XYZ file of C-alpha atoms in Angstrom:
595
model
C 130.999 243.807 200.994
C 133.613 241.527 202.561
C 133.901 238.667 205.013
C 133.875 239.987 208.571
C 136.246 238.374 211.093
C 135.183 238.681 214.733
C 137.517 239.144 217.717
C 136.660 236.934 220.757
C 135.873 238.273 224.211
C 137.139 236.089 227.052
C 135.142 235.398 230.217
C 136.720 234.372 233.521
C 134.744 231.611 235.239
C 135.148 229.841 238.594
C 135.096 226.527 236.733
C 137.272 227.662 233.780
C 140.720 226.496 232.701
C 143.123 226.857 229.777
C 141.932 224.175 227.342
C 140.399 226.692 224.946
C 143.973 227.320 223.811
C 143.877 223.951 222.030
C 141.152 225.419 219.780
C 143.323 228.325 218.696
C 142.441 230.920 221.346
C 145.184 233.059 222.845
C 144.956 234.514 226.358
C 147.194 234.976 229.422
C 144.577 234.908 232.174
C 143.834 231.841 234.295
C 140.429 230.160 234.566
C 139.030 231.323 231.228
C 135.776 229.431 230.956
C 134.287 230.998 227.853
C 135.380 232.655 224.623
C 132.487 234.673 223.196
C 133.169 234.825 219.477
C 129.912 236.472 218.397
C 128.176 238.638 220.966
C 126.282 241.927 220.768
C 125.630 242.155 224.513
C 126.818 245.379 226.147
C 128.778 243.376 228.706
C 130.946 240.943 226.818
C 130.503 242.159 223.266
C 132.813 241.051 220.465
C 134.403 243.432 217.964
C 135.279 243.327 214.287
C 138.889 242.372 213.536
C 138.934 243.026 209.768
C 138.442 245.951 207.394
C 136.391 247.903 206.470
C 134.575 247.783 209.846
C 137.630 247.207 212.031
C 137.097 248.226 215.664
C 133.309 248.382 215.592
C 131.545 246.220 218.138
C 129.095 243.672 216.758
C 126.346 245.678 218.451
C 127.424 248.857 216.622
C 127.795 246.991 213.347
C 124.229 245.674 213.646
C 122.842 249.119 214.425
C 124.795 251.033 211.774
C 124.768 248.548 208.901
C 121.465 246.616 208.829
C 122.080 245.836 205.148
C 124.721 243.318 206.238
C 122.166 241.268 208.158
C 118.766 241.547 206.399
C 116.685 240.664 209.461
C 114.086 242.693 211.327
C 114.966 242.038 214.992
C 115.483 245.155 217.136
C 118.444 243.524 218.895
C 121.052 241.202 217.392
C 119.542 237.784 218.199
C 122.464 235.327 218.541
C 125.432 234.629 220.780
C 128.217 232.085 220.189
C 130.405 230.753 223.020
C 133.265 228.281 223.239
C 133.120 226.756 226.725
C 135.799 224.932 228.740
C 134.149 223.171 231.679
C 137.257 222.522 233.749
C 134.884 221.619 236.597
C 131.186 220.778 236.886
C 128.967 223.744 236.009
C 126.007 224.636 238.170
C 122.706 222.882 237.510
C 120.662 225.575 235.825
C 117.682 226.495 233.688
C 116.920 229.391 231.347
C 113.704 231.360 230.823
C 111.889 231.610 227.500
C 111.282 234.972 225.804
C 108.015 235.626 227.619
C 109.442 234.907 231.067
C 112.674 236.821 230.400
C 110.632 239.862 229.418
C 108.394 239.567 232.498
C 111.064 238.763 235.111
C 114.173 240.479 233.722
C 112.858 243.082 231.259
C 115.106 241.438 228.669
C 114.122 240.997 224.996
C 115.340 237.405 224.695
C 115.138 234.252 226.745
C 117.767 231.606 226.295
C 117.192 228.655 224.024
C 120.594 227.176 223.245
C 122.419 224.224 221.728
C 125.715 222.439 222.290
C 128.153 220.871 219.865
C 130.549 218.644 221.830
C 134.126 219.582 220.934
C 135.973 217.416 223.436
C 135.047 215.113 226.299
C 136.641 212.390 228.436
C 136.031 208.790 227.414
C 133.339 208.243 230.053
C 131.848 211.740 229.984
C 128.227 212.580 230.688
C 126.247 215.783 230.859
C 123.075 216.642 232.751
C 119.985 216.977 230.588
C 116.640 216.824 232.384
C 115.337 215.273 235.586
C 113.109 212.422 236.761
C 110.751 214.321 239.098
C 107.167 213.777 237.977
C 105.332 216.448 239.971
C 106.032 220.013 241.055
C 105.656 218.895 244.678
C 108.467 216.330 244.351
C 110.645 218.768 242.394
C 110.232 221.566 244.936
C 110.908 219.181 247.832
C 114.187 218.107 246.192
C 115.215 221.756 245.878
C 114.334 222.492 249.500
C 116.247 219.497 250.880
C 119.235 219.825 248.532
C 118.497 216.448 246.946
C 118.026 217.717 243.384
C 121.167 215.924 242.205
C 119.616 212.516 242.926
C 116.918 213.051 240.290
C 119.059 214.471 237.492
C 119.334 212.635 234.169
C 122.864 212.087 232.859
C 123.527 211.401 229.189
C 126.691 209.832 227.827
C 128.456 212.020 225.274
C 131.346 211.984 222.857
C 132.927 214.591 220.540
C 130.659 215.460 217.611
C 127.396 214.990 219.523
C 124.788 217.733 219.297
C 122.099 218.755 221.798
C 119.364 221.358 221.515
C 118.467 222.699 224.968
C 115.079 224.431 224.990
C 114.421 227.101 227.595
C 112.840 225.288 230.547
C 115.203 222.285 230.357
C 117.304 221.684 233.478
C 120.889 221.075 232.376
C 124.597 221.321 233.177
C 127.941 220.686 231.544
C 130.368 218.540 233.510
C 134.068 218.376 234.262
C 136.305 217.896 231.229
C 133.753 218.796 228.552
C 134.360 221.482 225.914
C 131.469 222.689 223.759
C 130.567 225.233 221.129
C 127.334 226.841 222.324
C 124.988 228.676 219.959
C 122.156 230.483 221.712
C 119.844 233.421 221.808
C 121.498 236.701 222.745
C 121.000 236.459 226.500
C 123.111 235.793 229.571
C 120.177 235.100 231.887
C 120.771 231.924 233.882
C 118.930 230.627 236.954
C 121.094 228.425 239.183
C 119.186 225.669 240.956
C 122.107 223.735 242.469
C 125.834 224.469 242.693
C 127.491 221.672 244.677
C 127.774 224.050 247.689
C 130.606 225.992 246.041
C 131.797 229.298 247.494
C 132.146 232.584 245.664
C 135.873 233.423 245.485
C 135.230 237.107 246.202
C 132.840 236.876 249.155
C 133.635 233.424 250.522
C 129.894 232.762 250.715
C 127.911 230.102 248.817
C 127.164 231.253 245.289
C 123.723 232.737 244.761
C 120.934 230.409 243.709
C 117.775 231.490 241.880
C 115.341 228.842 243.085
C 112.104 230.816 242.833
C 112.710 232.059 239.295
C 114.268 228.756 238.271
C 111.253 226.805 239.485
C 108.982 229.081 237.478
C 111.089 228.532 234.354
C 111.532 224.733 234.601
C 109.703 221.955 232.779
C 108.102 219.695 235.382
C 107.933 216.899 234.412
C 110.944 216.982 232.111
C 110.116 217.261 228.406
C 112.684 215.309 226.402
C 113.316 217.135 223.120
C 114.313 215.418 219.895
C 114.650 216.539 216.297
C 115.865 214.524 213.304
C 119.194 215.529 211.795
C 118.677 216.121 208.071
C 121.210 215.950 205.245
C 120.819 219.111 203.140
C 123.336 218.232 200.429
C 126.658 216.444 200.051
C 128.482 218.613 202.605
C 125.800 220.347 204.704
C 123.723 218.814 207.496
C 120.914 220.523 209.409
C 121.392 219.999 213.159
C 118.454 222.133 214.302
C 115.988 224.617 212.907
C 113.676 226.434 215.277
C 112.014 229.782 215.802
C 115.167 231.328 217.263
C 118.011 230.065 215.065
C 119.141 227.324 212.742
C 122.447 225.463 212.924
C 124.147 223.545 210.126
C 127.288 221.424 210.130
C 129.485 221.852 207.068
C 132.129 219.240 206.256
C 134.286 221.023 203.699
C 136.642 218.872 201.626
C 136.476 220.471 198.162
C 135.647 223.784 196.494
C 132.054 224.856 197.131
C 130.132 227.989 196.130
C 127.704 229.239 198.772
C 125.273 232.169 198.813
C 123.483 233.892 201.671
C 120.048 235.470 201.858
C 120.402 236.703 205.441
C 123.637 236.799 207.457
C 125.474 233.667 208.651
C 127.818 233.135 211.579
C 130.461 230.549 210.647
C 132.724 228.938 213.266
C 135.576 226.618 212.304
C 135.600 223.794 214.866
C 138.280 221.689 213.199
C 140.814 222.138 210.397
C 141.466 225.086 208.120
C 138.878 226.803 205.942
C 139.790 228.985 202.972
C 137.004 231.391 202.059
C 137.553 233.852 199.226
C 141.321 233.464 199.827
C 141.013 234.204 203.569
C 142.490 231.387 205.669
C 140.565 230.681 208.888
C 141.784 228.152 211.451
C 140.090 226.296 214.292
C 138.472 228.780 216.692
C 137.793 231.453 214.095
C 134.286 232.906 213.766
C 133.191 234.862 210.706
C 130.147 236.926 209.901
C 129.088 236.333 206.314
C 126.976 239.286 205.147
C 123.544 238.824 203.567
C 123.008 238.491 199.805
C 126.594 237.534 199.033
C 128.330 234.641 197.302
C 131.498 233.006 198.658
C 133.943 230.355 197.456
C 135.007 227.977 200.222
C 137.600 225.204 200.199
C 140.133 223.491 202.439
C 139.717 220.691 204.993
C 137.411 221.872 207.762
C 134.394 221.156 209.912
C 132.286 224.275 210.490
C 129.181 225.129 212.501
C 127.041 227.716 210.709
C 124.180 229.595 212.381
C 121.537 232.018 211.184
C 118.009 233.244 211.833
C 114.988 231.711 210.055
C 112.226 233.754 208.490
C 109.451 235.140 210.703
C 106.759 233.189 208.849
C 105.248 230.394 210.912
C 104.977 226.948 209.341
C 101.562 225.282 209.549
C 101.693 221.894 211.256
C 99.525 219.254 212.873
C 100.221 217.734 216.289
C 100.330 213.974 216.804
C 100.222 212.558 220.347
C 101.028 208.920 221.119
C 99.836 208.374 224.676
C 101.394 205.044 225.655
C 101.542 203.170 228.906
C 105.241 204.052 229.407
C 105.918 207.236 227.431
C 103.869 209.987 225.842
C 105.207 211.460 222.588
C 104.018 214.808 221.257
C 105.216 215.499 217.716
C 105.054 218.480 215.387
C 104.167 216.948 212.006
C 104.413 218.857 208.730
C 101.546 218.811 206.245
C 103.732 216.482 204.151
C 103.822 213.954 206.984
C 107.347 214.620 208.307
C 108.031 214.602 212.051
C 109.791 217.936 212.507
C 110.467 217.633 216.228
C 108.920 216.140 219.327
C 108.758 216.175 223.100
C 108.523 212.996 225.193
C 107.652 212.566 228.858
C 107.016 209.620 231.140
C 103.355 208.638 231.257
C 102.273 208.496 234.898
C 98.931 206.641 234.988
C 99.159 206.363 238.772
C 98.834 210.169 239.033
C 95.647 212.180 238.521
C 94.815 212.539 234.827
C 95.073 216.323 235.184
C 98.852 215.958 235.537
C 99.101 214.370 232.079
C 96.781 216.940 230.534
C 98.960 219.699 231.981
C 102.130 218.145 230.530
C 100.503 217.788 227.105
C 99.373 221.402 227.249
C 102.884 222.540 228.236
C 104.477 220.735 225.275
C 101.905 221.981 222.768
C 102.395 225.512 224.073
C 106.090 225.195 223.175
C 105.164 224.213 219.628
C 102.559 226.970 219.462
C 105.260 229.614 219.919
C 107.051 228.333 216.805
C 104.287 226.907 214.589
C 100.756 227.569 213.414
C 98.927 224.498 214.765
C 96.085 223.249 212.587
C 94.888 220.216 214.549
C 95.759 217.888 217.446
C 95.288 214.128 217.167
C 95.780 211.493 219.872
C 96.409 207.772 219.665
C 96.085 205.677 222.776
C 95.871 202.024 223.789
C 92.403 200.547 223.552
C 89.723 199.878 224.152
C 88.473 203.365 223.328
C 85.084 204.967 222.900
C 85.801 207.089 219.844
C 82.321 208.589 219.695
C 82.569 209.992 223.207
C 86.319 210.649 223.045
C 87.326 208.593 226.059
C 89.312 205.637 227.350
C 87.313 202.572 228.362
C 89.449 199.977 230.137
C 93.022 200.062 228.759
C 94.936 197.434 230.771
C 98.153 199.472 231.006
C 96.324 202.629 232.170
C 94.302 201.163 235.054
C 93.595 204.429 236.881
C 92.241 206.137 233.772
C 89.345 203.828 232.989
C 86.260 205.594 231.591
C 88.263 208.811 231.392
C 87.327 211.464 228.841
C 90.264 213.075 227.019
C 88.923 214.963 223.980
C 86.766 217.561 225.723
C 89.315 218.434 228.452
C 92.007 218.979 225.819
C 89.736 221.051 223.585
C 89.009 223.330 226.530
C 92.696 223.694 227.413
C 94.045 224.155 223.877
C 91.199 225.843 222.004
C 92.035 223.582 219.063
C 90.255 220.737 217.280
C 91.195 217.378 218.832
C 90.621 213.805 217.620
C 91.155 210.340 219.146
C 92.055 207.057 217.458
C 93.577 203.710 218.405
C 97.245 203.308 217.627
C 97.038 200.624 214.936
C 94.397 202.521 212.933
C 96.486 205.676 213.090
C 99.615 203.840 211.952
C 97.636 202.350 209.068
C 96.503 205.811 207.994
C 100.067 207.144 208.132
C 101.446 204.293 206.034
C 98.610 204.737 203.510
C 99.133 208.498 203.129
C 102.902 208.848 203.489
C 104.588 205.451 203.845
C 104.760 202.009 202.296
C 101.073 202.091 201.313
C 101.263 205.401 199.470
C 99.695 205.131 196.023
C 97.424 202.199 196.912
C 93.672 202.384 197.556
C 93.395 199.474 199.993
C 96.013 199.256 202.752
C 96.049 196.931 205.757
C 98.607 197.609 208.491
C 99.771 194.922 210.935
C 101.963 195.665 213.942
C 103.811 192.679 215.423
C 105.190 193.965 218.693
C 104.380 193.358 222.369
C 100.937 192.459 221.034
C 99.512 192.230 217.536
C 97.210 194.890 216.168
C 95.867 195.946 212.830
C 94.200 198.735 210.942
C 92.471 198.954 207.568
C 92.414 202.052 205.359
C 90.479 202.391 202.100
C 91.091 205.490 199.979
C 92.650 207.281 202.984
C 89.629 206.560 205.196
C 89.985 204.387 208.294
C 87.510 201.477 208.251
C 86.482 201.173 211.900
C 83.475 198.847 211.613
C 80.087 199.151 213.309
C 81.528 199.072 216.828
C 85.047 200.372 216.235
C 86.593 196.884 216.333
C 87.567 196.389 212.688
C 91.186 195.382 212.305
C 91.525 193.812 215.774
C 93.348 190.845 214.291
C 95.273 189.953 217.448
C 92.201 188.058 218.700
C 91.853 186.057 215.461
C 91.943 182.320 216.306
C 94.766 180.511 214.508
C 94.874 177.258 216.537
C 91.934 176.550 218.844
C 94.127 174.261 220.941
C 96.885 176.844 221.140
C 98.197 178.653 224.218
C 95.898 180.553 226.544
C 95.978 184.353 226.671
C 95.004 186.435 229.742
C 92.578 188.598 227.732
C 92.209 187.223 224.194
C 91.080 183.881 222.732
C 93.031 180.689 223.270
C 95.242 180.132 220.236
C 94.806 183.699 219.039
C 97.313 185.226 216.625
C 98.686 187.381 219.442
C 99.161 184.400 221.750
C 101.235 182.652 219.050
C 103.166 185.254 217.053
C 103.488 188.439 219.136
C 106.728 189.641 220.650
C 105.460 188.594 224.070
C 104.749 185.063 222.813
C 108.161 184.827 221.172
C 109.957 186.040 224.294
C 108.154 183.407 226.388
C 109.065 180.717 223.881
C 112.680 181.885 223.817
C 112.906 181.844 227.615
C 111.346 178.381 227.816
C 113.903 177.036 225.331
C 116.911 178.795 226.834
C 117.452 181.385 224.092
C 118.696 184.824 225.109
C 116.425 186.841 222.796
C 113.853 186.646 220.004
C 116.360 186.873 217.077
C 118.253 183.906 218.571
C 115.002 181.942 218.688
C 114.222 182.752 215.060
C 117.632 181.512 213.929
C 116.440 178.022 214.801
C 114.788 176.582 211.686
C 112.031 174.717 213.541
C 111.042 177.657 215.749
C 111.215 180.060 212.829
C 108.951 177.737 210.799
C 106.304 177.671 213.561
C 106.338 181.472 213.880
C 106.200 182.011 210.126
C 103.313 179.568 209.647
C 101.275 181.167 212.442
C 101.841 184.741 211.256
C 101.233 183.695 207.633
C 97.885 182.159 208.619
C 96.814 185.484 210.080
C 97.942 187.409 207.002
C 96.227 184.971 204.650
C 92.991 185.351 206.614
C 93.234 189.129 206.203
C 93.731 188.799 202.457
C 90.798 186.420 202.076
C 88.576 188.740 204.127
C 89.284 192.244 202.734
C 91.562 191.609 199.712
C 93.856 194.644 200.243
C 96.328 195.939 197.676
C 99.103 195.816 200.246
C 99.765 194.644 203.789
C 102.322 196.781 205.628
C 104.056 195.105 208.569
C 105.632 197.028 211.418
C 106.440 196.676 215.105
C 109.466 195.519 217.067
C 109.430 191.901 215.868
C 109.618 193.043 212.253
C 112.980 194.634 212.960
C 114.266 191.040 212.628
C 112.385 190.479 209.344
C 115.584 189.678 207.453
C 115.631 186.341 209.314
C 112.271 185.185 207.955
C 110.993 187.553 205.248
C 111.321 185.275 202.218
C 109.837 182.333 204.115
C 106.919 184.479 205.286
C 106.037 185.622 201.768
C 106.143 182.044 200.462
C 104.066 180.774 203.389
C 101.364 183.398 202.769
C 101.321 182.568 199.063
C 100.920 178.868 199.852
C 97.784 179.575 201.914
C 95.978 181.554 199.197
C 93.504 180.585 196.493
C 95.631 179.954 193.408
C 94.122 182.894 191.524
C 94.895 185.248 194.467
C 98.372 183.978 195.255
C 100.952 186.754 195.071
C 98.405 189.470 194.261
C 98.564 191.240 197.647
C 101.947 192.870 198.213
C 103.654 192.382 201.569
C 106.068 195.146 202.616
C 107.739 196.535 205.690
C 106.841 199.853 207.277
C 108.594 202.928 205.932
C 107.612 205.141 208.879
C 108.723 202.745 211.613
C 108.217 204.178 215.105
C 106.767 207.437 213.770
C 103.694 205.892 212.137
C 101.520 206.335 215.230
C 102.151 210.042 215.797
C 101.990 210.847 212.078
C 98.681 209.028 211.714
C 97.315 210.665 214.857
C 97.995 214.090 213.367
C 95.930 213.304 210.256
C 93.003 211.332 211.678
C 90.454 214.012 210.776
C 92.067 215.060 207.459
């Protein structure tokens, strides 16, 4: 078998230009908006430009030579485009597989991703919207005001975005991207800046009804960590539909394939088994082959993952501002997540519907074992409900476990955020390997959680670990909810911000640079930590939260201050360390509350 070079198919677009020529493409037509370098669609298919399959379309190659691909899909599943947005593209949305089959009788929906090739210095693209309800979203469509609620993200060359089906999006003037997507050309236009069709002179067709059906409302913000695979390969995304890797080739490397790969050179020159491929070239690397690559090149490489679903657990962090819903592996890694704005002023059903929508997306890709929720307290864990969380005033005495169980048909658990973070650090983070782990979060407030042998210690009434209300100085500052002189009133982020403002500092780190102010903060926090050690004698105290991001300013002083407050025989026995899971501790712990 040999490397298969693919011949691009060019697409004229109203918003196209000629900038694709700077990426090595050659054409004489005007307004070329897209170069399809790997397509098996009947309209717009690419062909093979090298022997021994010269002249075959990619569609024919897939049908006649399945041994080259080693996948089971009836239709070739991927499409690669190079896009020159010489003008703003329409605001659009794509259907998922289920909707594409139902509305269009097509096998694939359109999940896609963008690698930014070129962009102006101040460029943005449209990714999502700010409408919180279907009523507001539909009204904006009816009145032509959709543009006012669109979210614009700043971009620069080298950025990467995964765009799930259901996400409202658009490329903007001056942006060039490499797009890797499912093999579909189904697009629903929602807004098109009142442009006219060049052939008919009439406004271009919109697809509002279908587009509304396909859209996430509210917007679900997708994120996925970029993972380094080895010294030259980075995983940009891996999902049910495709995976994409970035290869930075600077030396000789030997690679092997199990299933096929589509390789696109986005910069430089790649030499693969003595074939020289320049920017703009796309190759099909057959399955079960070995190749020698070298040169100086940046490549985007795509393929199709196995059909086997990975088993995961779902962690939900339902905060006063944002709600995060994360797919967490059984090893405690956050694989990907959706985030949406929490809207406590709306009926609780709206939030339940958004949670269900996000979990449905994960359910298509993963085998979900359990769903866990963390939320601000106070909570009634036995009855699975909120009590009176101050930042969720309209949801007081609101049950959450039973409604979600009914919607999801999955096991669901509830825990407060500090306890969940403690569990995560004990199982997977800085407390891993210790029996007795106490977690302290120093953020807007101060909270704590205690875990012994991977079991959360909640206390008789669920209040164990509520260290923020611990009295440090009885004549200290008042707090609107907690005790006067409580640890939270003295050492929380809120307390530090107030102190900084009163003294004319611009931020908390500036305050902590002052030796006197830093000493007061350290002594107050150390008193709280020493009280914890004297009470439960943990192996380790893990500290997290926003304030601890500035720990380098006071860490050594804090450890010495805690040691000074201990019985001599206990001094230095309890290890203090910083969180390893950072902002993910809550959702990871939530996912494993019942484990």
